[in-house]
Amino acid sequence: CREIGNQGYFEYYSEEMGRNAGYKLEMEQYLRKALENEELLLNYQPVYAYQDGEINLVSAEVLVRWNSKELGCVGPDKFIPIAENTGLIIEIGNWIIRTACQQGAEWIANGYRAFRLAINISPRQLRQYDFINVLQGILSDTGYPAEQLCLEITEGILIEDDQYARYILNQIKELGISLAIDDFGTGYSSLSYLKHYPFDLLKIDRAFVADLDIDKSHNQLVTACILMAHGLNMKVVAEGVETADQLTFLADHSCDYYQGYYLNRPMPAQPFEALLK
Ligand code: C2E
Ligand code: MG
Ligand code: MG
Ligand code: MG
């Protein structure tokens, strides 16, 4: 899957196909075979700290791609919801965590300096009754250090089942894994609400970052968000940084980390390794 255009990668899929129930069913059937046919792959997008003109890699977000034999390249925005609804997300999600940790362990063995891997976890994965065992198993099998793993979750689960969310998130933290709240600002939760959960990082949704140059009210929103997150002892990641002006604005307002096309697009393991060198 080539990472081009505004979508990030080239897709054959169209909105019209998305409204077609038959097409969705077809996609589901192909998705069931995607793992065994080795059609899923992981791309890595660097996340940087930027201070006094100096830029340092702090983590990489793991982003799944589906290179389908029948459908061409399908983006995660299209197939993750189907995987969620069918329960396929459990098998696919576990494969993603295992594959990323194997890759991370290999990079450590090759002597590259330490950085975190950030993996997106969907609500149904968190509800897996043995999720903690799965995580423990993968960490011990691969030897990847929990301290270098971060799980990104969206606020959906917090709203659905607040008590369970708090329980499972605390269990994850006890393994030594860090937690990020993803796409912050797009849902209903407020910052004050977040203090009830053990998040280490807050990722400002790219819609707010994109509007920084255009919508001045977003400038204040982002600034307030950074201040309050820091007040709650969280670091802030800005996602979707596409211009130098956005980076400058964010840096001037004490944002901690940056991710976006302006810095790097997501890339397969090999070019990512070249970057580490
Ligand atoms: P996300 O976790 O918010 O991931 C960030 C998305 O922004 C990625 O889209 C990334 O390619 C894109 N992006 C990064 N920088 C820029 C930029 O500067 N401009 C623009 N326009 N986009 C940028 P992607 O890879 O299509 O993933 C979409 C969503 O699918 C993710 O949003 C995440 O919610 C979900 N997803 C991706 N991989 C996985 C996975 O392995 N597991 C699960 N459960 N969900 C995943
Ligand atoms: Mg994410
Ligand atoms: Mg996000
Ligand atoms: Mg998203």
Tab-separated table of C-alpha atoms and ligand atoms in Angstrom:
chain	number	residue	atom	x	y	z
A	1	CYS	CA	0.000	0.000	0.000
A	2	ARG	CA	1.692	3.164	-1.131
A	3	GLU	CA	1.330	6.124	1.212
A	4	ILE	CA	0.231	8.922	-1.101
A	5	GLY	CA	-2.406	11.626	-1.391
A	6	ASN	CA	-4.497	13.123	1.364
A	7	GLN	CA	-5.935	9.755	2.390
A	8	GLY	CA	-2.409	8.604	3.056
A	9	TYR	CA	-2.598	5.641	0.690
A	10	PHE	CA	-4.166	4.687	-2.563
A	11	GLU	CA	-7.531	2.976	-2.400
A	12	TYR	CA	-9.924	1.549	-4.942
A	13	TYR	CA	-12.684	1.784	-2.388
A	14	SER	CA	-15.269	4.539	-2.946
A	15	GLU	CA	-18.025	6.047	-0.795
A	16	GLU	CA	-20.553	4.434	-3.063
A	17	MET	CA	-19.092	1.001	-2.381
A	18	GLY	CA	-19.317	1.808	1.346
A	19	ARG	CA	-23.083	2.251	1.092
A	20	ASN	CA	-23.455	-1.041	-0.719
A	21	ALA	CA	-24.354	-3.831	1.743
A	22	GLY	CA	-23.276	-6.534	-0.697
A	23	TYR	CA	-19.873	-4.969	-0.988
A	24	LYS	CA	-19.496	-4.908	2.782
A	25	LEU	CA	-20.344	-8.586	3.000
A	26	GLU	CA	-17.816	-9.315	0.300
A	27	MET	CA	-15.210	-7.307	2.162
A	28	GLU	CA	-15.963	-9.303	5.320
A	29	GLN	CA	-15.407	-12.581	3.491
A	30	TYR	CA	-12.078	-11.409	2.121
A	31	LEU	CA	-11.069	-10.007	5.507
A	32	ARG	CA	-11.565	-13.450	7.073
A	33	LYS	CA	-8.780	-14.719	4.825
A	34	ALA	CA	-6.514	-11.686	5.066
A	35	LEU	CA	-4.384	-13.020	7.927
A	36	GLU	CA	-3.710	-16.476	6.516
A	37	ASN	CA	-3.074	-14.985	3.061
A	38	GLU	CA	-0.589	-12.603	4.669
A	39	GLU	CA	-2.303	-9.555	3.232
A	40	LEU	CA	-2.001	-7.453	6.379
A	41	LEU	CA	1.080	-5.395	6.981
A	42	LEU	CA	2.244	-2.824	9.473
A	43	ASN	CA	3.518	0.636	8.749
A	44	TYR	CA	5.310	2.823	11.260
A	45	GLN	CA	5.003	6.579	11.587
A	46	PRO	CA	7.672	8.412	13.577
A	47	VAL	CA	6.740	10.700	16.461
A	48	TYR	CA	9.293	13.326	17.445
A	49	ALA	CA	10.160	15.562	20.331
A	50	TYR	CA	11.250	18.996	19.163
A	51	GLN	CA	13.105	21.424	21.365
A	52	ASP	CA	15.445	24.305	20.613
A	53	GLY	CA	15.578	23.297	16.967
A	54	GLU	CA	16.616	19.761	17.874
A	55	ILE	CA	14.480	16.858	16.767
A	56	ASN	CA	14.468	13.426	18.443
A	57	LEU	CA	12.542	10.258	17.702
A	58	VAL	CA	10.477	9.269	20.735
A	59	SER	CA	8.056	6.735	19.340
A	60	ALA	CA	6.461	5.194	16.279
A	61	GLU	CA	2.755	4.658	15.774
A	62	VAL	CA	1.916	1.253	14.338
A	63	LEU	CA	-0.680	1.536	11.537
A	64	VAL	CA	-2.169	-1.539	9.895
A	65	ARG	CA	-2.675	-1.773	6.121
A	66	TRP	CA	-4.625	-4.334	4.140
A	67	ASN	CA	-3.281	-5.138	0.703
A	68	SER	CA	-6.193	-7.269	-0.494
A	69	LYS	CA	-5.727	-9.533	-3.499
A	70	GLU	CA	-9.329	-8.887	-4.552
A	71	LEU	CA	-9.939	-5.304	-3.417
A	72	GLY	CA	-6.550	-3.656	-3.619
A	73	CYS	CA	-5.492	-1.450	-0.764
A	74	VAL	CA	-8.159	-0.922	1.903
A	75	GLY	CA	-7.577	1.600	4.685
A	76	PRO	CA	-8.042	0.792	8.386
A	77	ASP	CA	-10.873	3.347	8.596
A	78	LYS	CA	-12.825	0.989	6.296
A	79	PHE	CA	-11.926	-2.462	7.563
A	80	ILE	CA	-11.311	-1.990	11.297
A	81	PRO	CA	-15.028	-1.240	11.888
A	82	ILE	CA	-15.915	-4.451	10.016
A	83	ALA	CA	-13.348	-6.388	12.021
A	84	GLU	CA	-14.897	-4.908	15.181
A	85	ASN	CA	-18.448	-5.850	14.254
A	86	THR	CA	-17.582	-9.401	13.282
A	87	GLY	CA	-15.197	-10.078	16.153
A	88	LEU	CA	-12.329	-10.616	13.695
A	89	ILE	CA	-10.591	-7.746	15.483
A	90	ILE	CA	-9.489	-10.136	18.246
A	91	GLU	CA	-7.402	-12.311	15.958
A	92	ILE	CA	-6.248	-9.402	13.796
A	93	GLY	CA	-5.530	-7.202	16.811
A	94	ASN	CA	-3.481	-9.886	18.552
A	95	TRP	CA	-1.509	-10.427	15.360
A	96	ILE	CA	-0.807	-6.688	15.171
A	97	ILE	CA	0.470	-6.533	18.761
A	98	ARG	CA	2.623	-9.642	18.328
A	99	THR	CA	4.069	-8.575	14.977
A	100	ALA	CA	4.873	-5.059	16.212
A	101	CYS	CA	6.539	-6.378	19.381
A	102	GLN	CA	8.593	-8.888	17.361
A	103	GLN	CA	9.718	-6.066	15.091
A	104	GLY	CA	10.467	-3.822	18.051
A	105	ALA	CA	12.506	-6.555	19.744
A	106	GLU	CA	14.487	-7.019	16.522
A	107	TRP	CA	15.280	-3.299	16.376
A	108	ILE	CA	16.447	-3.408	19.983
A	109	ALA	CA	18.621	-6.458	19.210
A	110	ASN	CA	20.114	-4.539	16.266
A	111	GLY	CA	21.248	-1.888	18.713
A	112	TYR	CA	19.066	1.040	17.671
A	113	ARG	CA	18.405	3.501	20.430
A	114	ALA	CA	15.242	3.094	22.442
A	115	PHE	CA	11.901	4.494	21.369
A	116	ARG	CA	8.324	3.493	22.107
A	117	LEU	CA	5.940	1.618	19.863
A	118	ALA	CA	2.362	2.920	20.014
A	119	ILE	CA	-0.346	0.448	19.025
A	120	ASN	CA	-4.004	1.317	18.409
A	121	ILE	CA	-6.414	-0.837	20.399
A	122	SER	CA	-10.101	-0.898	19.609
A	123	PRO	CA	-12.835	-1.226	22.271
A	124	ARG	CA	-13.639	-4.855	21.520
A	125	GLN	CA	-10.004	-5.823	22.024
A	126	LEU	CA	-10.048	-4.219	25.468
A	127	ARG	CA	-13.098	-6.300	26.292
A	128	GLN	CA	-11.329	-9.550	25.450
A	129	TYR	CA	-11.663	-11.458	28.724
A	130	ASP	CA	-8.016	-12.547	28.675
A	131	PHE	CA	-6.505	-9.374	27.194
A	132	ILE	CA	-4.016	-8.973	30.052
A	133	ASN	CA	-2.809	-12.565	29.573
A	134	VAL	CA	-2.501	-11.977	25.844
A	135	LEU	CA	-0.341	-8.898	26.456
A	136	GLN	CA	1.801	-10.701	29.019
A	137	GLY	CA	2.231	-13.674	26.679
A	138	ILE	CA	3.325	-11.504	23.758
A	139	LEU	CA	5.766	-9.504	25.893
A	140	SER	CA	7.393	-12.617	27.316
A	141	ASP	CA	7.482	-14.479	23.960
A	142	THR	CA	9.039	-11.572	22.086
A	143	GLY	CA	11.127	-10.138	24.906
A	144	TYR	CA	9.876	-6.668	24.030
A	145	PRO	CA	9.978	-4.401	27.118
A	146	ALA	CA	6.611	-3.250	28.464
A	147	GLU	CA	8.170	0.152	29.214
A	148	GLN	CA	8.614	0.717	25.493
A	149	LEU	CA	5.030	-0.121	24.630
A	150	CYS	CA	2.153	2.339	24.530
A	151	LEU	CA	-1.472	1.482	23.797
A	152	GLU	CA	-3.654	4.115	22.113
A	153	ILE	CA	-7.337	4.021	22.846
A	154	THR	CA	-10.216	6.276	21.884
A	155	GLU	CA	-12.700	7.620	24.374
A	156	GLY	CA	-15.527	5.358	23.194
A	157	ILE	CA	-14.863	2.703	25.799
A	158	LEU	CA	-14.681	5.237	28.615
A	159	ILE	CA	-18.219	6.331	27.866
A	160	GLU	CA	-19.616	2.848	27.237
A	161	ASP	CA	-18.419	1.281	30.441
A	162	ASP	CA	-16.633	3.584	32.744
A	163	GLN	CA	-16.014	1.070	35.523
A	164	TYR	CA	-14.625	-1.655	33.311
A	165	ALA	CA	-12.472	0.865	31.463
A	166	ARG	CA	-10.877	2.022	34.687
A	167	TYR	CA	-10.264	-1.579	35.752
A	168	ILE	CA	-8.655	-2.760	32.499
A	169	LEU	CA	-6.610	0.416	32.002
A	170	ASN	CA	-5.159	0.094	35.498
A	171	GLN	CA	-4.280	-3.542	34.810
A	172	ILE	CA	-2.446	-2.508	31.645
A	173	LYS	CA	-0.548	0.180	33.561
A	174	GLU	CA	0.485	-2.419	36.126
A	175	LEU	CA	2.263	-4.359	33.400
A	176	GLY	CA	4.420	-1.262	32.850
A	177	ILE	CA	2.756	-0.313	29.558
A	178	SER	CA	1.851	3.334	28.973
A	179	LEU	CA	-1.486	4.606	27.738
A	180	ALA	CA	-2.546	7.311	25.320
A	181	ILE	CA	-5.959	8.783	24.718
A	182	ASP	CA	-6.289	9.040	20.930
A	183	ASP	CA	-8.234	11.526	18.767
A	184	PHE	CA	-8.829	13.794	21.731
A	185	GLY	CA	-11.398	16.500	21.101
A	186	THR	CA	-13.578	14.593	18.656
A	187	GLY	CA	-15.873	12.935	21.196
A	188	TYR	CA	-17.647	13.923	24.350
A	189	SER	CA	-15.115	13.554	27.093
A	190	SER	CA	-13.622	16.581	28.748
A	191	LEU	CA	-10.161	16.936	30.161
A	192	SER	CA	-11.433	16.959	33.721
A	193	TYR	CA	-13.047	13.598	33.036
A	194	LEU	CA	-9.695	12.150	31.984
A	195	LYS	CA	-8.180	12.585	35.425
A	196	HIS	CA	-10.097	9.492	36.519
A	197	TYR	CA	-8.016	7.339	34.152
A	198	PRO	CA	-4.310	6.526	34.152
A	199	PHE	CA	-3.344	8.125	30.806
A	200	ASP	CA	0.245	9.162	30.204
A	201	LEU	CA	-0.301	10.844	26.858
A	202	LEU	CA	-2.969	12.825	25.105
A	203	LYS	CA	-3.132	12.901	21.313
A	204	ILE	CA	-4.820	16.002	19.916
A	205	ASP	CA	-6.936	14.987	16.951
A	206	ARG	CA	-5.587	16.021	13.598
A	207	ALA	CA	-8.756	17.970	12.763
A	208	PHE	CA	-7.725	20.600	15.337
A	209	VAL	CA	-4.140	20.654	14.160
A	210	ALA	CA	-5.252	21.032	10.532
A	211	ASP	CA	-7.347	24.083	11.394
A	212	LEU	CA	-4.637	25.855	13.358
A	213	ASP	CA	-3.781	28.248	10.537
A	214	ILE	CA	-7.397	28.764	9.518
A	215	ASP	CA	-9.649	28.818	12.570
A	216	LYS	CA	-8.322	31.091	15.321
A	217	SER	CA	-10.679	29.605	17.914
A	218	HIS	CA	-8.877	26.313	17.410
A	219	ASN	CA	-5.611	28.008	18.335
A	220	GLN	CA	-7.033	28.766	21.784
A	221	LEU	CA	-8.576	25.334	22.095
A	222	VAL	CA	-5.296	23.596	21.360
A	223	THR	CA	-3.379	25.915	23.680
A	224	ALA	CA	-5.827	25.312	26.534
A	225	CYS	CA	-5.722	21.594	25.882
A	226	ILE	CA	-1.923	21.483	26.188
A	227	LEU	CA	-1.948	23.517	29.422
A	228	MET	CA	-4.613	21.374	31.035
A	229	ALA	CA	-3.044	18.097	29.935
A	230	HIS	CA	0.228	19.228	31.501
A	231	GLY	CA	-1.684	20.121	34.650
A	232	LEU	CA	-2.884	16.515	34.746
A	233	ASN	CA	0.666	15.240	34.238
A	234	MET	CA	0.113	14.084	30.684
A	235	LYS	CA	2.409	14.664	27.734
A	236	VAL	CA	0.798	15.952	24.547
A	237	VAL	CA	1.185	14.571	21.021
A	238	ALA	CA	-0.079	16.610	18.069
A	239	GLU	CA	-1.116	14.339	15.203
A	240	GLY	CA	-1.498	15.366	11.574
A	241	VAL	CA	1.189	18.065	11.577
A	242	GLU	CA	1.389	19.007	7.902
A	243	THR	CA	3.048	22.433	7.832
A	244	ALA	CA	6.002	24.282	9.341
A	245	ASP	CA	3.586	26.905	10.704
A	246	GLN	CA	1.611	24.277	12.603
A	247	LEU	CA	4.807	22.868	14.085
A	248	THR	CA	5.983	26.341	15.113
A	249	PHE	CA	2.652	27.233	16.697
A	250	LEU	CA	2.570	23.964	18.649
A	251	ALA	CA	6.199	24.282	19.735
A	252	ASP	CA	5.592	27.869	20.889
A	253	HIS	CA	2.761	26.545	23.034
A	254	SER	CA	4.753	23.778	24.740
A	255	CYS	CA	3.415	20.769	22.867
A	256	ASP	CA	5.664	17.798	23.688
A	257	TYR	CA	5.586	15.533	20.629
A	258	TYR	CA	4.762	15.785	16.915
A	259	GLN	CA	3.536	13.368	14.269
A	260	GLY	CA	2.481	14.110	10.717
A	261	TYR	CA	3.253	14.260	7.032
A	262	TYR	CA	5.401	17.377	7.526
A	263	LEU	CA	7.834	15.148	9.448
A	264	ASN	CA	7.261	11.672	7.958
A	265	ARG	CA	4.506	9.612	6.446
A	266	PRO	CA	3.828	6.154	7.846
A	267	MET	CA	6.257	3.696	6.225
A	268	PRO	CA	6.978	-0.035	6.082
A	269	ALA	CA	9.476	-1.569	8.529
A	270	GLN	CA	12.408	-1.472	6.087
A	271	PRO	CA	12.470	2.262	5.328
A	272	PHE	CA	11.735	2.882	8.989
A	273	GLU	CA	14.844	0.909	9.880
A	274	ALA	CA	16.843	2.926	7.349
A	275	LEU	CA	15.651	6.034	9.175
A	276	LEU	CA	16.828	4.561	12.496
A	277	LYS	CA	20.281	4.177	10.999
B	1	C2E	P1	-5.308	7.186	14.353
B	1	C2E	O1	-4.900	6.222	15.400
B	1	C2E	O2	-5.754	8.528	14.804
B	1	C2E	O3	-4.063	7.273	13.380
B	1	C2E	C1	-3.599	8.448	12.775
B	1	C2E	C2	-4.040	8.513	11.333
B	1	C2E	O4	-3.641	9.760	10.766
B	1	C2E	C3	-3.414	7.446	10.434
B	1	C2E	O5	-4.391	7.113	9.456
B	1	C2E	C4	-2.251	8.199	9.783
B	1	C2E	O6	-1.832	7.627	8.561
B	1	C2E	C5	-2.895	9.547	9.594
B	1	C2E	N1	-1.928	10.655	9.513
B	1	C2E	C6	-0.746	10.786	10.127
B	1	C2E	N2	-0.186	11.976	9.852
B	1	C2E	C7	-1.041	12.634	9.043
B	1	C2E	C8	-1.022	13.923	8.412
B	1	C2E	O7	-0.114	14.722	8.550
B	1	C2E	N3	-2.106	14.244	7.628
B	1	C2E	C9	-3.159	13.386	7.447
B	1	C2E	N4	-4.151	13.784	6.659
B	1	C2E	N5	-3.203	12.160	8.036
B	1	C2E	C10	-2.162	11.797	8.825
B	1	C2E	P2	-4.684	5.599	9.058
B	1	C2E	O8	-3.425	4.824	9.045
B	1	C2E	O9	-5.529	5.627	7.847
B	1	C2E	O10	-5.541	5.051	10.276
B	1	C2E	C11	-6.812	5.526	10.520
B	1	C2E	C12	-7.334	5.012	11.833
B	1	C2E	O11	-7.523	3.596	11.781
B	1	C2E	C13	-6.383	5.240	12.995
B	1	C2E	O12	-6.497	6.573	13.461
B	1	C2E	C14	-6.872	4.207	13.971
B	1	C2E	O13	-8.000	4.673	14.659
B	1	C2E	C15	-7.265	3.074	13.053
B	1	C2E	N6	-6.161	2.095	13.002
B	1	C2E	C16	-5.029	2.118	12.261
B	1	C2E	N7	-4.247	1.062	12.541
B	1	C2E	C17	-4.894	0.339	13.489
B	1	C2E	C18	-4.592	-0.875	14.208
B	1	C2E	O14	-3.514	-1.486	14.052
B	1	C2E	N8	-5.524	-1.324	15.107
B	1	C2E	C19	-6.697	-0.644	15.333
B	1	C2E	N9	-7.561	-1.143	16.232
B	1	C2E	N10	-6.994	0.507	14.695
B	1	C2E	C20	-6.117	0.991	13.780
B	2	MG	MG	-3.677	6.241	16.961
B	3	MG	MG	-5.518	9.700	16.335
B	4	MG	MG	-8.446	8.126	14.152
